[in-house]
Coordinates of C-alpha atoms in Angstrom, one line a residue:
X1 CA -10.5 31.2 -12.3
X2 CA -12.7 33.7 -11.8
X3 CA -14.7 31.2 -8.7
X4 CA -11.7 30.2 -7.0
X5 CA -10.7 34.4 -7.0
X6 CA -13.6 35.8 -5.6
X7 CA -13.9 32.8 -3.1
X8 CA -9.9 33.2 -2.1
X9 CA -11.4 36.8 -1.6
X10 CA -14.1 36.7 0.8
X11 CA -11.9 34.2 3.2
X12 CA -9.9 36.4 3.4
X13 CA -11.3 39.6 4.1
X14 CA -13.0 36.7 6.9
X15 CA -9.7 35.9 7.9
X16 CA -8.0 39.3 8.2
X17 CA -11.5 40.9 10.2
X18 CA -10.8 39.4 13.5
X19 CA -7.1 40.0 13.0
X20 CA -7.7 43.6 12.2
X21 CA -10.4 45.1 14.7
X22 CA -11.0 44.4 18.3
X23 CA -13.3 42.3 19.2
X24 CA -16.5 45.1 20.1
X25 CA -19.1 43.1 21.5
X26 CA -17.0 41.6 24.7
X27 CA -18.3 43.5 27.8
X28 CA -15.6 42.4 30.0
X29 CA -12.0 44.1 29.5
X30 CA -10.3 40.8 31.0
X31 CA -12.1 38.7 28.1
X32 CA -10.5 40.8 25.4
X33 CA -6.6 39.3 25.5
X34 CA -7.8 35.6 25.3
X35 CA -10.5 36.5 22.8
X36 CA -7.7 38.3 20.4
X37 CA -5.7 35.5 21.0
X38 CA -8.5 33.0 20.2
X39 CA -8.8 34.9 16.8
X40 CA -5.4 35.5 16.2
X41 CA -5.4 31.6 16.5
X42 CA -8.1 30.9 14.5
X43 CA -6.5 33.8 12.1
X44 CA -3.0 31.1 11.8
X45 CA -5.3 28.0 11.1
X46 CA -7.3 29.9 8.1
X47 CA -4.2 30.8 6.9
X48 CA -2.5 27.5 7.2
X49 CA 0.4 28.9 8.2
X50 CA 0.4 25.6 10.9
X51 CA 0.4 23.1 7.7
X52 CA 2.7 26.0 5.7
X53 CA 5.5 25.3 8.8
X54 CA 4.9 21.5 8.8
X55 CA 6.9 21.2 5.3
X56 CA 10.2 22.7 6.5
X57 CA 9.9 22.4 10.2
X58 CA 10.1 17.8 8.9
X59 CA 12.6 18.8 6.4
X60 CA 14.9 20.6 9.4
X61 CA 14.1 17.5 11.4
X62 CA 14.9 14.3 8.9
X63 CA 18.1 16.5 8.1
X64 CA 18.9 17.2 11.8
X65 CA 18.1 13.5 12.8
X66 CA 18.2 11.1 10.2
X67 CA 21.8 9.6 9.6
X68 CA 22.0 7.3 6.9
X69 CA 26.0 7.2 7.2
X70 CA 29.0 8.2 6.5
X71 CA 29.1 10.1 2.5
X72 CA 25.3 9.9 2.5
X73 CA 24.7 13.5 3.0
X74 CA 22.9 13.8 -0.3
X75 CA 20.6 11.1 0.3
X76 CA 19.7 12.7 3.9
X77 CA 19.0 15.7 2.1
X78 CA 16.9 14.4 -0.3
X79 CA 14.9 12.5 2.3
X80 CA 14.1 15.7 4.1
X81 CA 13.4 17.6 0.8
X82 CA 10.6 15.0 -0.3
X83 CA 9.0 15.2 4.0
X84 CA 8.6 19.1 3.0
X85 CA 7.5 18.3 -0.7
X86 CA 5.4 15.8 0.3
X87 CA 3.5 17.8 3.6
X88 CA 2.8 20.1 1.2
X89 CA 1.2 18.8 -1.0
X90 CA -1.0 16.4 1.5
X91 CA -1.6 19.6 3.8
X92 CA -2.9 21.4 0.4
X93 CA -0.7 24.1 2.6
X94 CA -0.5 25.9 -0.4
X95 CA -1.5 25.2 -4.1
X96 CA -0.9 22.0 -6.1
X97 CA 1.1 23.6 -8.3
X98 CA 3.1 26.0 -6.1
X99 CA 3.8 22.9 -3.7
X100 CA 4.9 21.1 -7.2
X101 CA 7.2 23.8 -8.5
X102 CA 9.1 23.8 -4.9
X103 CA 11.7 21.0 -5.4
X104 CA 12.8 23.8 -8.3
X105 CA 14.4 25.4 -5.4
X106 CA 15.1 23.0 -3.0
X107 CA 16.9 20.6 -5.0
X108 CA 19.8 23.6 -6.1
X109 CA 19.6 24.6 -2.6
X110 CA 19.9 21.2 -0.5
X111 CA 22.9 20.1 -3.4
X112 CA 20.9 17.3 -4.5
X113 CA 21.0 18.6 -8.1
X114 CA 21.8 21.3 -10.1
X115 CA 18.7 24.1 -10.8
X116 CA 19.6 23.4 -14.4
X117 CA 19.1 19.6 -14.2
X118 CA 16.2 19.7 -12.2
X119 CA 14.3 22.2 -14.1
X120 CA 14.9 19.8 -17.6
X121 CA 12.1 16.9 -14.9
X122 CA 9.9 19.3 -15.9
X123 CA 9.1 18.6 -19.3
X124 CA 10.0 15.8 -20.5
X125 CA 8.3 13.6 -23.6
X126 CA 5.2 12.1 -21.3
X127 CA 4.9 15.5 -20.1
X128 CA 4.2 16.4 -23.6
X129 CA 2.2 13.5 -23.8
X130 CA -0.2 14.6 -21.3
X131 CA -0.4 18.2 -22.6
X132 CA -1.4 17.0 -25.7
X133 CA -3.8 14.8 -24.1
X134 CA -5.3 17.9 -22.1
X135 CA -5.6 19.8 -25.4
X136 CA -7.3 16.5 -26.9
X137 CA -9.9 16.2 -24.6
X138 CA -10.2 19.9 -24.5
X139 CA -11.5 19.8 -28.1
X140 CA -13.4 16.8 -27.1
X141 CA -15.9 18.8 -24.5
X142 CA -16.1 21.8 -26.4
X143 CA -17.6 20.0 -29.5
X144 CA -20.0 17.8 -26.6
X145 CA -18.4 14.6 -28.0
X146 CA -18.4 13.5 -24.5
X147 CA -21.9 14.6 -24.1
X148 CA -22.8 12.3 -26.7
X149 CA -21.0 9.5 -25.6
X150 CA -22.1 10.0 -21.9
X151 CA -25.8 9.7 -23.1
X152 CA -25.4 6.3 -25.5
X153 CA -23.6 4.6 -22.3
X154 CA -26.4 6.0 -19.9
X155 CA -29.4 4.7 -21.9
X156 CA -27.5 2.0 -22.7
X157 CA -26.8 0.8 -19.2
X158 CA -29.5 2.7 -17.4
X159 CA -31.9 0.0 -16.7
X160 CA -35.3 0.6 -16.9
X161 CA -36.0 1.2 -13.2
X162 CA -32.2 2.7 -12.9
X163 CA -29.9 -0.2 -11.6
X164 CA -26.8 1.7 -10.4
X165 CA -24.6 -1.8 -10.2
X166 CA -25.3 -2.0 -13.7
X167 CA -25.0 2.0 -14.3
X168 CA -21.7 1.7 -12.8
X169 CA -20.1 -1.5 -14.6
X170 CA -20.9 0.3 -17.8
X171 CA -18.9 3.5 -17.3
X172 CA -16.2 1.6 -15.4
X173 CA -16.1 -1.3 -18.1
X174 CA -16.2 1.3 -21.1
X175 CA -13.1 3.3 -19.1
X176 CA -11.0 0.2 -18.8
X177 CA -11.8 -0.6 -22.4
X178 CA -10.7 2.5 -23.6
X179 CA -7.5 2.2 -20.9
X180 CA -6.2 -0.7 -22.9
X181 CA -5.7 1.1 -26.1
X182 CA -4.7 4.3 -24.7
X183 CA -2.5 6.2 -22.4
X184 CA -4.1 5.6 -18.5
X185 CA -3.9 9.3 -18.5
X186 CA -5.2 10.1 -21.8
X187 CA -7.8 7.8 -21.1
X188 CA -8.9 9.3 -17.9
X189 CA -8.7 12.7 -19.2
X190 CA -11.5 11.7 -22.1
X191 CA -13.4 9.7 -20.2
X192 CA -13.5 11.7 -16.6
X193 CA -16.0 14.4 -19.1
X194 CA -18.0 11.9 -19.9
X195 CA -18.9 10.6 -16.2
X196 CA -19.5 14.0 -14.6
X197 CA -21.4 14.6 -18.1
X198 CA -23.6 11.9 -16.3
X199 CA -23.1 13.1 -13.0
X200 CA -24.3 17.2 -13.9
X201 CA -27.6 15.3 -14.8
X202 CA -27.8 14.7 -10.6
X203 CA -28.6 17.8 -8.4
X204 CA -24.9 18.4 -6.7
X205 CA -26.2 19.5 -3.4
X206 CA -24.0 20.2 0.1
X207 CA -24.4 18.0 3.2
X208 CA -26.0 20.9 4.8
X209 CA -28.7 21.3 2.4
X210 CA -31.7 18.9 1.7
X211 CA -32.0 19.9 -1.4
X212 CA -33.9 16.2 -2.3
X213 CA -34.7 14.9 1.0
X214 CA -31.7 14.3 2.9
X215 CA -31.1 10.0 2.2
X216 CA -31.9 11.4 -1.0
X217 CA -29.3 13.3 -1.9
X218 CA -26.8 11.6 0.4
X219 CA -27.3 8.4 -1.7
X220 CA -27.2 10.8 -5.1
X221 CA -23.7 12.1 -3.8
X222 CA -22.4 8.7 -2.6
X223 CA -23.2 7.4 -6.3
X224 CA -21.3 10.6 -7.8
X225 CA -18.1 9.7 -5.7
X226 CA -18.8 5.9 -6.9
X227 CA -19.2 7.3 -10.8
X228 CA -15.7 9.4 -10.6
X229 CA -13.7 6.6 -8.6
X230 CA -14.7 3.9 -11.1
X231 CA -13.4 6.0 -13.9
X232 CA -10.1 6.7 -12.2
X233 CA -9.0 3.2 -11.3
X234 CA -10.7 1.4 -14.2
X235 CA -8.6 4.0 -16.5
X236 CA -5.6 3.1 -14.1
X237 CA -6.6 -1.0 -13.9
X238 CA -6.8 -1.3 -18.1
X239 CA -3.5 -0.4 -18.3
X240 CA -2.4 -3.6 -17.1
X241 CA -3.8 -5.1 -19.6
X242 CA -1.7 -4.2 -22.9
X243 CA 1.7 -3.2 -23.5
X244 CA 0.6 -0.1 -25.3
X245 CA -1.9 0.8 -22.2
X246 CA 0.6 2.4 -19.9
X247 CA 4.1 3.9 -19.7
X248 CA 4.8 1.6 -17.3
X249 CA 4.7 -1.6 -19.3
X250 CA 6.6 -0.2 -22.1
X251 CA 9.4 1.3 -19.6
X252 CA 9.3 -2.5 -18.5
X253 CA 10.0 -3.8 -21.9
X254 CA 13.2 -1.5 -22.5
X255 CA 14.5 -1.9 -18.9
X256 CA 14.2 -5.7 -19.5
X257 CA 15.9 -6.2 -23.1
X258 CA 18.4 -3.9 -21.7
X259 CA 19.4 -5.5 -18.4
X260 CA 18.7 -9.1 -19.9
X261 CA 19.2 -9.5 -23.3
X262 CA 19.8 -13.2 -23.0
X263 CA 16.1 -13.9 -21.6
X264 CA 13.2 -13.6 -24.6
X265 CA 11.6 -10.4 -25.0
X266 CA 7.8 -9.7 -23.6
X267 CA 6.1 -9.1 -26.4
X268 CA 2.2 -7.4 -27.0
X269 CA 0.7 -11.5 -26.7
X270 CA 3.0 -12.7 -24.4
X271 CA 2.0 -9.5 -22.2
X272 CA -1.2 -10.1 -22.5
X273 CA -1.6 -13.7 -21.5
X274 CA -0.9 -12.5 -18.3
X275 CA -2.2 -8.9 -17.9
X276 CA -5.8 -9.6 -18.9
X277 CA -6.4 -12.1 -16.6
X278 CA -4.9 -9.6 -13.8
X279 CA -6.5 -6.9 -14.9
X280 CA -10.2 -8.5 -15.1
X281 CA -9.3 -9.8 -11.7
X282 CA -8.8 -6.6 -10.1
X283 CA -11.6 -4.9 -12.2
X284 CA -14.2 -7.4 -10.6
X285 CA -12.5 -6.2 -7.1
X286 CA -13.1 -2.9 -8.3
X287 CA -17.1 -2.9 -9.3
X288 CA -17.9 -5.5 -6.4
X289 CA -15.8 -2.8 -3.9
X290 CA -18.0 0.3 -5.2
X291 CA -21.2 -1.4 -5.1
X292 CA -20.9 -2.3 -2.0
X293 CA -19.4 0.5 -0.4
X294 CA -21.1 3.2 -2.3
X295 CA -24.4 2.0 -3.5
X296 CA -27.4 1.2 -1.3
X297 CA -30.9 -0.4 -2.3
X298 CA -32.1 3.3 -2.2
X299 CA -30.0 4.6 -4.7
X300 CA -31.9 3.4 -7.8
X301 CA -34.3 5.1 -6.3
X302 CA -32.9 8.5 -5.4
X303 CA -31.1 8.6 -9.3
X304 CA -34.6 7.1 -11.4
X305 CA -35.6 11.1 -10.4
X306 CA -33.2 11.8 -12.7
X307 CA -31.8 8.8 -15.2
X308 CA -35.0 7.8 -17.2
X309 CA -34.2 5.9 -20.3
X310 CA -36.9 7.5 -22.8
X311 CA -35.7 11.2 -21.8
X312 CA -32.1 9.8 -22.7
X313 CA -32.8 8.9 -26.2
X314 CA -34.9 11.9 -26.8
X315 CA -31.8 14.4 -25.6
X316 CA -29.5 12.1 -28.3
X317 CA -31.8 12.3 -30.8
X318 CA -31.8 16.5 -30.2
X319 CA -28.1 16.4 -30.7
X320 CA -28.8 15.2 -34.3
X321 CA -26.1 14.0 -36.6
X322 CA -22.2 14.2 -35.8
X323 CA -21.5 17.8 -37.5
X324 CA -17.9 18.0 -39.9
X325 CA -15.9 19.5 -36.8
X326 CA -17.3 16.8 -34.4
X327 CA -16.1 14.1 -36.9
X328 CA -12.9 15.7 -37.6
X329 CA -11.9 15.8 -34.1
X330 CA -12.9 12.6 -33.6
X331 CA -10.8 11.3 -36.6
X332 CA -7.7 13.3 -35.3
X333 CA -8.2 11.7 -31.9
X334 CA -8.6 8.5 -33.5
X335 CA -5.4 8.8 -36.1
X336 CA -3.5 8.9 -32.6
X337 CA -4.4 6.2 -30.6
X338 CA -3.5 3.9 -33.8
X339 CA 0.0 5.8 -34.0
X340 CA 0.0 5.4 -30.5
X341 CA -0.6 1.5 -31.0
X342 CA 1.7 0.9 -34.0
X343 CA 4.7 2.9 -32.8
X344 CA 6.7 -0.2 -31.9
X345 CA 4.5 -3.8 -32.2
X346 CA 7.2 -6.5 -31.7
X347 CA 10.7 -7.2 -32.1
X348 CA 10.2 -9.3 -35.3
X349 CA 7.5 -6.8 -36.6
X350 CA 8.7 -3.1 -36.3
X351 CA 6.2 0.0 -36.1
X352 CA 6.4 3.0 -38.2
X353 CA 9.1 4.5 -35.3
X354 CA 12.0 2.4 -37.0
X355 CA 11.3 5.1 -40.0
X356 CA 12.6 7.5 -37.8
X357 CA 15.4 5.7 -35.8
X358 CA 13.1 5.2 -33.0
X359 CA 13.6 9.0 -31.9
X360 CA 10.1 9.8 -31.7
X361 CA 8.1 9.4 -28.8
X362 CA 4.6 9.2 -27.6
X363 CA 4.2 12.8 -26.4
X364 CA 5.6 13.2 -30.0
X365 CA 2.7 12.0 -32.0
X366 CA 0.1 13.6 -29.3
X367 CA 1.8 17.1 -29.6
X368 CA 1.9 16.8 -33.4
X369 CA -2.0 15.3 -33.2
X370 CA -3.1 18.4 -31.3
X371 CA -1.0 20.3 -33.5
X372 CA -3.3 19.1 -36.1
X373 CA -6.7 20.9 -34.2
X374 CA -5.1 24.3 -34.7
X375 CA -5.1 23.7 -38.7
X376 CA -7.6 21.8 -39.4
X377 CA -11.0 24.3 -40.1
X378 CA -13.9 23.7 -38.2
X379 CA -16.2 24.2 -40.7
X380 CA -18.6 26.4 -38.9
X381 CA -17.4 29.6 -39.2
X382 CA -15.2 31.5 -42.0
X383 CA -11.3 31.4 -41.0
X384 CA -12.7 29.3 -37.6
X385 CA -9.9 26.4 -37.2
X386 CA -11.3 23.6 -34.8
X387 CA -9.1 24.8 -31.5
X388 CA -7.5 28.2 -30.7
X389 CA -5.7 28.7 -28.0
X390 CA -8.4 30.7 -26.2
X391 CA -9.9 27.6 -25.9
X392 CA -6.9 26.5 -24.2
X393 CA -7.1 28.5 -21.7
X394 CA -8.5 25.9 -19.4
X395 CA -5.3 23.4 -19.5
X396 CA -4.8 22.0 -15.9
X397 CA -1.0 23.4 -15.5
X398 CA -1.0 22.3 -11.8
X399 CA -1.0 18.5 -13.1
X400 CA 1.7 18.8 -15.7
X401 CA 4.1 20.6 -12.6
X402 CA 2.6 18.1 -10.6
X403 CA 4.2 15.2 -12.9
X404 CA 7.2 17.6 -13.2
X405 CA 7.8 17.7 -9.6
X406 CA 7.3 13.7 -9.5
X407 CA 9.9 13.2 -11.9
X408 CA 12.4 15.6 -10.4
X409 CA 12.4 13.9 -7.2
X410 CA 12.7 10.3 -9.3
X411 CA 15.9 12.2 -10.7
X412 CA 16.7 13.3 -7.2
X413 CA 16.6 9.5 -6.2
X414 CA 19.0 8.3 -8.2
X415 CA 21.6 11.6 -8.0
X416 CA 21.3 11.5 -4.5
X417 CA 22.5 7.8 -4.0
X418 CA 18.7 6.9 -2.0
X419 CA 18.0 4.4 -4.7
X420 CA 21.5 2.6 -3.5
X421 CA 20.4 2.4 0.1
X422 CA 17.0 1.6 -0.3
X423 CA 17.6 -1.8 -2.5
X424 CA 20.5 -2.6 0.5
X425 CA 16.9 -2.8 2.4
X426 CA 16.1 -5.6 0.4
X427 CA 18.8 -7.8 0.5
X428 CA 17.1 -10.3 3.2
X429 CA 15.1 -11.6 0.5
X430 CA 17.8 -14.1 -0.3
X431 CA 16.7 -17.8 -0.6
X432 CA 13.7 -16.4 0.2
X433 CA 10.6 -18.4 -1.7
X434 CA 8.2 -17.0 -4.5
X435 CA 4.8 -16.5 -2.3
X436 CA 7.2 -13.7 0.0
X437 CA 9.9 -12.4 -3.0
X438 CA 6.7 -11.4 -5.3
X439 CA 4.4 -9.3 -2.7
X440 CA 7.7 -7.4 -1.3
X441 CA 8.8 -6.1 -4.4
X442 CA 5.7 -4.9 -5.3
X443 CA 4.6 -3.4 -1.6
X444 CA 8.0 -1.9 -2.2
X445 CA 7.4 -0.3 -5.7
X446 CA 3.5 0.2 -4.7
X447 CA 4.6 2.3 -1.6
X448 CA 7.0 4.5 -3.8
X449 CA 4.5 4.9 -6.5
X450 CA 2.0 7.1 -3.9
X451 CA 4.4 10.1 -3.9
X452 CA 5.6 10.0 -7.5
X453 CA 4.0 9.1 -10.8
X454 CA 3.9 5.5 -12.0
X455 CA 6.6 6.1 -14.6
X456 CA 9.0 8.1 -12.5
X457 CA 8.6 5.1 -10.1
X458 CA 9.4 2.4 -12.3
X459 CA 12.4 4.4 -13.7
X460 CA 13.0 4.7 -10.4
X461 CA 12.5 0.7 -8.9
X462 CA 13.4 -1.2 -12.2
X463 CA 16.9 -1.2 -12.0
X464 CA 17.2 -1.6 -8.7
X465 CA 15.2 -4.7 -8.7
X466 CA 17.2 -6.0 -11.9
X467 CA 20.3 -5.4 -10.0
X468 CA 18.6 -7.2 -7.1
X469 CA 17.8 -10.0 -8.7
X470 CA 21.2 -10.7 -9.9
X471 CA 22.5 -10.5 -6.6
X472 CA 20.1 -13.0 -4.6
X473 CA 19.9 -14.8 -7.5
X474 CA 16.2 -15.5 -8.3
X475 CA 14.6 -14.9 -12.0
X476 CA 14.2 -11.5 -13.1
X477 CA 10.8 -11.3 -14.2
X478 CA 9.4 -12.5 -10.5
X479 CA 11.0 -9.0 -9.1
X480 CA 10.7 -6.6 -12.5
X481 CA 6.9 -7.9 -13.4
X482 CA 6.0 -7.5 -9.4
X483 CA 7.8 -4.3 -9.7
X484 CA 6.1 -3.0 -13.0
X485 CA 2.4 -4.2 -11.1
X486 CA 3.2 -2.1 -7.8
X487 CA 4.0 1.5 -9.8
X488 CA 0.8 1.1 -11.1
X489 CA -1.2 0.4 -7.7
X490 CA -1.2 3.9 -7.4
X491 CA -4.3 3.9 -5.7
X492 CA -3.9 6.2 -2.3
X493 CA -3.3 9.2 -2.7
X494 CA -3.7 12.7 -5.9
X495 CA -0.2 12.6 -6.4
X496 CA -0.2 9.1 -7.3
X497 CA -0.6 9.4 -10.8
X498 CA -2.1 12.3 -13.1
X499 CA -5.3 10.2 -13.5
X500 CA -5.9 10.4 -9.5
X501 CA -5.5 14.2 -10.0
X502 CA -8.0 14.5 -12.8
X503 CA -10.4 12.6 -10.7
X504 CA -9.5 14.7 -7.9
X505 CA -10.1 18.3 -9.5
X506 CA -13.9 17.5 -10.5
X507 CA -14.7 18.3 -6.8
X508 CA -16.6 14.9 -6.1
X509 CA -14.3 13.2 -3.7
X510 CA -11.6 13.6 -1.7
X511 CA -8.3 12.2 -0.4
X512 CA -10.1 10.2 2.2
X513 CA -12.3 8.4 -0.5
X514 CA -9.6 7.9 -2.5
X515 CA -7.5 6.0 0.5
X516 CA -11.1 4.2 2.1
X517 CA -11.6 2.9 -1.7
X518 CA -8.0 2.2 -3.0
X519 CA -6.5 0.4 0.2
X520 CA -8.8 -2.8 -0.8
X521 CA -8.1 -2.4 -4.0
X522 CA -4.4 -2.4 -3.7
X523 CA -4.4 -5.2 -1.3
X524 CA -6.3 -7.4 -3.5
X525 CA -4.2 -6.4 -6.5
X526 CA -0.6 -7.3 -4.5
X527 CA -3.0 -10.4 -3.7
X528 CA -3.9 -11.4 -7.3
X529 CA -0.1 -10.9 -8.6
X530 CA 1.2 -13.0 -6.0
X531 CA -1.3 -15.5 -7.0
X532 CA -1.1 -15.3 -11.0
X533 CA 2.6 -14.6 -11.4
X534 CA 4.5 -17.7 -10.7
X535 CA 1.7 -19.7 -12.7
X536 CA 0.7 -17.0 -15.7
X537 CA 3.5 -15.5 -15.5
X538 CA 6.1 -17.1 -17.7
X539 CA 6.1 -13.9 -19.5
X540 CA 9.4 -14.5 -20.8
X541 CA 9.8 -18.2 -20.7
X542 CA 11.0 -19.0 -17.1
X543 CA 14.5 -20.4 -18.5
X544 CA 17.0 -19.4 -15.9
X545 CA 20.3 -18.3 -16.8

């Protein structure tokens, strides 16, 4: 806080300086209007008051032009509330979190919803989820669990002259692991300290500097982008893997029995026969897309400076044994993800949620977990418990009103009738054949899912594919399935999904990367489902109605 205050500070006393005093040093009197201008200009720009205008000035222009017909008014609205939303946020016009919170106001005062209903988006049970999550992994880095971990998958995978394809596959292979098993978010949120616990080993030098030879350090920084992308979408690519790995699958499974409870449920195996396969696909896509485009034949080079194998073990074995509040937290963290898993297995086998009528939820168990930190002593010192909420302070509220905002404007969607006239769009896909009907509906979903989290955007898609697959009469799961893939192609952009923002705050990349890396990655994920969908994906036995 402190950083980002005094650096907020000194731009803008340099802001405000030319604005303020004339400029002195200009000898000739007709210089000084177009020089005051010139500052006055440059005064705007630091500002942003340019980017702060761009949100409403596209808001008054989809609502002034935009005319989606007679009784849509709503839906117009809406439109022009998510251009402003959405500039926002891109522009970084002004904070995350302020540009997040602004649909609290807009929504009551464009009468796409009431201030009452849209303020309820804001927390919600995976909003819980995540908050847990944050206070999780919060406990996590402040007993160095991730420290430890960071070093066992370093010297593991290090190589002994450092081979950064190898380097890499290891962290991303460990994320998508864990990604399975666990909550994409949760998962990114543990593992994210672990990879720039690798990366603080690497000087973190600016272009400008050449801090360790120029190619030196442009090759250590390349690799550190490399390191925190992998984590990201290997965090975001496990999930496709499991039922239990991401919201999205499990929103699937209840949208499904709901709108067709005459086709056979999708069940963990059934799931699975077709999500490893996909998922292993795109992870392959993945590593073979940030070796190539990241790492050079340098790099082992510019990183064996500071990766060597023997100083690895030497720092693990000066961490010594796992102390009582290291294990403790490691239990709690570990009693969740099995709750997590058991919740619900199958239809014929129910999880411990049936105990409770199936009223508990994920961010249930995660808040009751972290609940667990705050009671549970840490052994070190008398009265200490293992988390307090000083420790807390450090909670990333700009990411939980960032999902906030994502799932107000899903609600917004569907309140404002644009979820009606956008599946209208995809009526041409009548009679069309498999090879076109699977890559639309998930180019569809996969565009959607950029602006909005992946769950708000399959809350959002699902039914409007179900409802579109009755009408052009083709088998659900070829539009739901596709659907279900696209939400979690959220590849593009931070508001994507919260793992894209976690990535995002450490500092090493930016929106560009994320677009240069994910574009490829998306395309050869709408690719692979197109391909392994009408063969692998009988999910639920392809017996039409």
């Amino acid at each position: 806080m402190d950083k980002n205050g005094s650096f907020c500070g000194n731009s803008s006393e340099d802001v405000e300086a030319p604005l303020l005093l004339p400029p002195a040093r200009s000898g000739v009197k007709s210089d000084r209007p177009a020089a005051a201008a010139a500052s006055g200009v440059r005064g705007l720009i630091a500002h942003k008051y340019p980017a702060i205008a761009a949100g409403p000035l596209a808001c008054a222009a989809v609502c002034a032009l935009v005319d989606l017909g007679p009784g849509h008014g709503e839906a117009r609205n809406m439109l022009g509330v998510l251009a402003w939303v959405f500039l926002w946020w891109v522009t970084g016009a002004v904070p995350l979190a302020v540009a997040s919170m602004a649909p609290l106001f807009l929504f009551p005062l464009f009468g796409v919803s009431s201030a009452d209903a849209v303020a309820k988006a804001y927390m919600d049970d995976v909003i819980s989820l995540v908050l847990g999550s944050f206070i999780l992994a919060l406990a996590i880095e402040h007993y160095h669990i991730h420290r430890r971990l960071a070093l066992n998958i370093t010297s593991l995978f290090c190589g002994d002259p450092v081979r950064p394809s190898l380097l890499l596959l290891g962290i991303t292979g460990t994320t998508m692991f864990v990604s399975m098993w666990i909550h994409n978010t949760a998962c990114t949120v543990m593992m994210m300290p672990v990879a720039t616990g690798i990366l603080q080993r690497l000087p973190r030098g600016n272009s400008d500097e050449d801090d360790v030879g120029a190619a030196g350090g442009q090759e250590v920084r390349r690799f550190s982008k490399a390191v925190v992308l992998g984590v990201v979408y290997a965090s975001a690519i496990g999930g496709m893997a499991t039922l239990t790995g991401t919201g999205v699958n499990i929103i699937l499974v209840g949208m499904w029995s709901s709108y067709f409870p005459q086709q056979k449920p999708i069940t963990f195996s059934s799931w699975m026969s077709f999500g490893l396969p996909m998922a292993l696909l795109v992870f392959l896509a993945l590593w073979v897309a940030l070796c190539l485009m990241y790492c050079s034949k340098n790099t082992g080079k510019a990183l064996s400076a500071y990766l060597d194998r023997n100083h690895l073990r030497r720092e693990l074995s000066l961490l010594g044994p796992m102390d009582f509040a290291e294990k403790m937290v490691l239990a709690v963290f570990g009693g969740l993800i099995v709750l997590w898993m058991t919740k619900s297995l199958t239809n014929n086998i129910p999880g411990w949620g049936v105990l409770f009528h199936n009223k508990v939820g994920d961010g249930t168990v995660t808040i009751m977990m972290a609940t667990l930190l705050f009671i549970i002593p840490s052994g070190k010192r008398q009265g200490e418990k293992l988390m307090d909420w000083n420790k807390c302070k450090k909670i990333q509220w700009s990411i939980i009103l960032l999902l906030g905002a994502g799932f107000a404007i899903a609600d917004g969607f569907k309140t404002s009738g644009l979820t009606g006239i956008l599946s209208d769009g995809l009526r041409f896909l009548k009679g069309a054949p498999t090879m076109v009907i699977v890559p639309v509906a998930c180019v569809f979903s996969g565009i959607i899912t950029e602006f909005t989290s992946d769950d708000s955007t399959t809350t959002l898609v699902l039914p409007l594919l179900a409802e579109l697959a009755k009408s052009i009469e083709v088998h659900p799961a070829l539009l739901m399935v596709s659907g279900a893939i696209g939400a979690q192609l959220s590849y593009l952009l931070p508001t994507g999904s919260p793992s894209n923002v976690v990535g995002f705050s450490t500092g090493y990349i930016t929106i560009k990367d994320l677009v240069a890396t994910g574009l490829p990655l998306k395309v050869v994920g709408i690719a692979t489902l197109t391909i392994l969908l009408p063969t692998l994906g009988n999910i639920p036995a392809q017996n039409h109605h």
